[in-house]
Short mmCIF file of C-alpha atoms in Angstrom, two decimals:
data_model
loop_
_atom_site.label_atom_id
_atom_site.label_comp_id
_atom_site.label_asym_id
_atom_site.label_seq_id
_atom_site.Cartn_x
_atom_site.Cartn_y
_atom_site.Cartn_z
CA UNK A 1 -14.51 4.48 10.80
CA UNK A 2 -14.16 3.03 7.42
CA UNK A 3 -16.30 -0.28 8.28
CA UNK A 4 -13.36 -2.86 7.28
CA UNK A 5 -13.78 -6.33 7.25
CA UNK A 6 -11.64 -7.24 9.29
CA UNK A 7 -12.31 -10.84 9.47
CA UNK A 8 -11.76 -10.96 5.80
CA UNK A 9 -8.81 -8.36 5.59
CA UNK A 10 -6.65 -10.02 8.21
CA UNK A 11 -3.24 -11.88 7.75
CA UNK A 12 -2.81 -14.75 6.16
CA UNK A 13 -1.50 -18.45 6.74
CA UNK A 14 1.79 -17.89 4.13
CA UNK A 15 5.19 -16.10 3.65
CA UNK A 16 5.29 -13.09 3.12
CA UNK A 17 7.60 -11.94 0.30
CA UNK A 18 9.61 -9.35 2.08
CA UNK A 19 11.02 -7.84 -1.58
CA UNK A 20 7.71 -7.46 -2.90
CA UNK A 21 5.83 -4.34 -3.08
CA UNK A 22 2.32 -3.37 -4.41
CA UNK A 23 0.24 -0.63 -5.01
CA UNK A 24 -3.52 -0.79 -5.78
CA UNK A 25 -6.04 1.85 -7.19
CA UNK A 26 -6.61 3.34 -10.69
CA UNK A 27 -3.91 4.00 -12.45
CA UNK A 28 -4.41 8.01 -12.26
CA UNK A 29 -1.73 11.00 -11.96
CA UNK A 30 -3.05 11.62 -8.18
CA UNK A 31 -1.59 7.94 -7.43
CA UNK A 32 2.07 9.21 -8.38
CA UNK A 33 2.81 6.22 -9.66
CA UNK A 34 5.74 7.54 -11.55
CA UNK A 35 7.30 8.41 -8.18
CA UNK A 36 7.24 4.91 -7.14
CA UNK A 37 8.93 3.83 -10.58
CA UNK A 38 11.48 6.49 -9.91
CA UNK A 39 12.61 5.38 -6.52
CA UNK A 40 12.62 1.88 -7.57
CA UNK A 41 15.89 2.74 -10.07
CA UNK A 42 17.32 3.57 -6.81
CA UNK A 43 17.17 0.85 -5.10
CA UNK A 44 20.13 -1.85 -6.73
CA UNK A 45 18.84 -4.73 -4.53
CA UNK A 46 17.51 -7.09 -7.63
CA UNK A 47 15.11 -8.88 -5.45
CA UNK A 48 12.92 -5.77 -4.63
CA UNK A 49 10.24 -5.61 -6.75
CA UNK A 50 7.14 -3.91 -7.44
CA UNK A 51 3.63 -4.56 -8.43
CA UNK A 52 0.94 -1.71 -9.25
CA UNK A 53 -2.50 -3.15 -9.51
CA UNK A 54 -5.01 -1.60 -11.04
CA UNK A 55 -6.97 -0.33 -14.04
CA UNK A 56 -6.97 3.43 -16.31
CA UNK A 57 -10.13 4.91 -14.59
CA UNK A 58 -11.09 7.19 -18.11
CA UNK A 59 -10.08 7.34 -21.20
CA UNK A 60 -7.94 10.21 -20.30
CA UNK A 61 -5.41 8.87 -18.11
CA UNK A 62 -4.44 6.13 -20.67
CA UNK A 63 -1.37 8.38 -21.97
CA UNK A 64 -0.16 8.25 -18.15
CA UNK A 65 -0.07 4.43 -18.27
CA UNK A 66 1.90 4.81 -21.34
CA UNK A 67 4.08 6.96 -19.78
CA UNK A 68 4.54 4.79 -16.84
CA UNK A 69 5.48 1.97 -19.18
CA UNK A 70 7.77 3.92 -21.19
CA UNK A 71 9.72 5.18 -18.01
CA UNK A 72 9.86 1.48 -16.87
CA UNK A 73 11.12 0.72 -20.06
CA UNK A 74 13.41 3.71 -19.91
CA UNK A 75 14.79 2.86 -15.99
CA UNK A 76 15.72 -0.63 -17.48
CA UNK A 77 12.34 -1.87 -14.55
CA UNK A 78 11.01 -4.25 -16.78
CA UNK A 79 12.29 -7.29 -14.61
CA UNK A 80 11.17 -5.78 -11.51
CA UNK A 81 8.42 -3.35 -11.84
CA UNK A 82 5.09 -4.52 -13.37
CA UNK A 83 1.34 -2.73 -14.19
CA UNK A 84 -1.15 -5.16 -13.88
CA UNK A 85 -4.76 -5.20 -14.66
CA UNK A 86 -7.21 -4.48 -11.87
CA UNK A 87 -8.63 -7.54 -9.96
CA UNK A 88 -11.95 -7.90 -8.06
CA UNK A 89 -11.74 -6.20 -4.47
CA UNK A 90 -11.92 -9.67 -3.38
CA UNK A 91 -9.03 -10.52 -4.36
CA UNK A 92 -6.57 -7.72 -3.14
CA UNK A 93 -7.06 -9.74 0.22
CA UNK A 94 -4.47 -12.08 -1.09
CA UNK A 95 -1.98 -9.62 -2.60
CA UNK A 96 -2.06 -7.93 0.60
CA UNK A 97 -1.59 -10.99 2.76
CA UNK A 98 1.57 -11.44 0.76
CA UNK A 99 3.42 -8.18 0.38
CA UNK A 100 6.69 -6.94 2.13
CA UNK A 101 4.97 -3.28 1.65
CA UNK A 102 2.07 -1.43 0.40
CA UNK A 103 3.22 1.52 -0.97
CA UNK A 104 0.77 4.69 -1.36
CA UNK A 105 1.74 7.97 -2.47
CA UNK A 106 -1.61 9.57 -2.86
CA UNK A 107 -1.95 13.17 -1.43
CA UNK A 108 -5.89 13.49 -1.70
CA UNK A 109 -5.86 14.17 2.38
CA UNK A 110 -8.27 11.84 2.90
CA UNK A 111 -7.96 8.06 4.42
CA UNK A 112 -7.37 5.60 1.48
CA UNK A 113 -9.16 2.22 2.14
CA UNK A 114 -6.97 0.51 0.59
CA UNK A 115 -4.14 1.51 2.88
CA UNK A 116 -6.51 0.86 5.53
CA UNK A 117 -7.12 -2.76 4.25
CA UNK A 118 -3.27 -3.38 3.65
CA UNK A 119 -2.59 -2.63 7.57
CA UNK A 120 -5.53 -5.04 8.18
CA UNK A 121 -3.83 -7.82 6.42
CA UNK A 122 -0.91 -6.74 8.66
CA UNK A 123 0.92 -5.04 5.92
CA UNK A 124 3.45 -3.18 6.34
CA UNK A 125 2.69 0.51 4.39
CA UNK A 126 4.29 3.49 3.41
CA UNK A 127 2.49 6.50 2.57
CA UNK A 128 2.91 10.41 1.77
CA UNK A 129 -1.04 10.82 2.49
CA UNK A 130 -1.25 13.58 5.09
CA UNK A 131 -4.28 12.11 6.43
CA UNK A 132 -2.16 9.08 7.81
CA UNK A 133 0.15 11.30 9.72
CA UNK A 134 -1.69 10.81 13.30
CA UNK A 135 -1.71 7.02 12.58
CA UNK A 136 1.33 5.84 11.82
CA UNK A 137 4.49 6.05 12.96
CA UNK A 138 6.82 7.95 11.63
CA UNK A 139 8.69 5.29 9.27
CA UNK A 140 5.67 4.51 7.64
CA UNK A 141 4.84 8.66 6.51
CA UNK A 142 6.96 10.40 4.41
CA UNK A 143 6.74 13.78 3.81
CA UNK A 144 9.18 14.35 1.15
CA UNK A 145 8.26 12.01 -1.54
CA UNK A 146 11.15 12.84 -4.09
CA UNK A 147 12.03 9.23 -5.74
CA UNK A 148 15.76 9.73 -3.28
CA UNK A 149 13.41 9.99 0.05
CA UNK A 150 10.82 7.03 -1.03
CA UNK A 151 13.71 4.85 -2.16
CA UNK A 152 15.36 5.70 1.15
CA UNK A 153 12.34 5.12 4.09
CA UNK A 154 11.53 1.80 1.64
CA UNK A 155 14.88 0.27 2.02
CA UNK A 156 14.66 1.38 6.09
CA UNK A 157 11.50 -0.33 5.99
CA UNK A 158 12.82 -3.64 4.18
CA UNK A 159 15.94 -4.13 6.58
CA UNK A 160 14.04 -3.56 9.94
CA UNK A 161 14.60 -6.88 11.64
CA UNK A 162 12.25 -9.27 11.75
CA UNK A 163 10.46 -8.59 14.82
CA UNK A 164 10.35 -5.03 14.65
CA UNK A 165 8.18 -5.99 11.17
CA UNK A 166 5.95 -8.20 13.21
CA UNK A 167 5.55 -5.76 16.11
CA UNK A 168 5.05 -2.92 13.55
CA UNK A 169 2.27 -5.44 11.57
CA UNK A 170 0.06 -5.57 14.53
CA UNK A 171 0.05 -2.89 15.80
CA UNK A 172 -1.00 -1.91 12.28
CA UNK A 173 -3.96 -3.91 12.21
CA UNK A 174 -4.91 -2.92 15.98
CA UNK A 175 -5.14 0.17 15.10
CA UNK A 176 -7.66 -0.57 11.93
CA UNK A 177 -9.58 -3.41 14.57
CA UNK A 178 -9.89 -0.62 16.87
CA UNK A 179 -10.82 2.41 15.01
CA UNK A 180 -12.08 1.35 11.48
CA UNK A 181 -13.38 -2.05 11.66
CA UNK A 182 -16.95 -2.87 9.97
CA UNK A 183 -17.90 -3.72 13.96
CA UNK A 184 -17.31 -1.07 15.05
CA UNK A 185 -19.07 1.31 12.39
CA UNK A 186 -21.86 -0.66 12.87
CA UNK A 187 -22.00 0.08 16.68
CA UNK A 188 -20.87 3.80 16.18
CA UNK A 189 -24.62 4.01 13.66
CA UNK A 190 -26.17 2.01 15.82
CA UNK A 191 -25.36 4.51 19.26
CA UNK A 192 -26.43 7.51 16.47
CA UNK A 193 -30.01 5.75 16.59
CA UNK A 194 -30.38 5.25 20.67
#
């Protein structure tokens, strides 16, 4: 387990904004963040937008957020795809509370909290992580992440009817309740110790 809050991440009282998309975490190469931007010049619905959170890690990696701007720029994004500073952890509660769909294309293998904390808030998440394969269903894990295949399973994702979002929400956050809630880490150490 990855000891979520999970009476902090959890879904909150407001509308959801069913266009929106985010992406937290440092703005790095690993993130592909430039496949995100790609797949968004696919997608001619205005309203869908895109948010990536988060802050340049090393000195190093600030010639990839100038690259990401200047493709932005390039893909004529700059009314629908923003890079925004990095906010207290705290705060990502809200932005995930109020997202259509967390998008993560990290391959690192391993399970990113903050996709974990997104399906808490009863996100709905799309991922190319291979260490989400088990755990969600197969809409939400793309294997393929070419911009064409991203742009695709996110406009699947945004058109799924209303209830098959809400079904697909909780059963989300069940499965981060059940398996990586801080509760249950804390009774998994505690049954190490008996």
């Amino acid at each position: 387990g990855h000891g979520i809050d999970t009476d902090v991440f959890r879904p909150g009282e407001w509308q959801r904004d069913r266009n929106l998309l985010i992406s937290v975490g440092r703005l790095s190469p690993s993130k592909h963040y430039e496949l995100m931007i790609e797949a968004m010049s696919l997608l001619t619905d205005p309203a869908i937008r895109l948010d990536i959170v988060g802050d340049v890690p090393k000195p190093t990696d600030a010639a990839y957020r100038d690259a990401l701007l200047v493709l932005i720029r390039n893909k004529g994004l700059e009314n629908r795809v923003r890079l925004l500073a990095g906010i207290p952890h705290s705060e990502t509660v809200a932005l995930y509370q109020r997202t259509g769909l967390f998008l993560n294309l990290s391959t690192t293998g391993s399970l990113d909290k903050a996709v974990l904390e997104a399906m808490a808030c009863g996100s709905l998440v799309l991922t190319s992580n291979d260490a989400f394969v088990k755990l969600l269903p197969p809409e939400s894990f793309i294997s393929d992440a070419g911009p064409a295949s991203i742009a695709h399973a996110i406009d699947a994702l945004l058109k799924r009817s209303d209830d098959s979002q809400v079904r697909s929400r909780e059963t989300a956050r069940s499965l981060v309740v059940r398996e990586h809630s801080l509760d249950g880490l804390v009774t998994k150490i505690i049954k190490q110790f008996q």
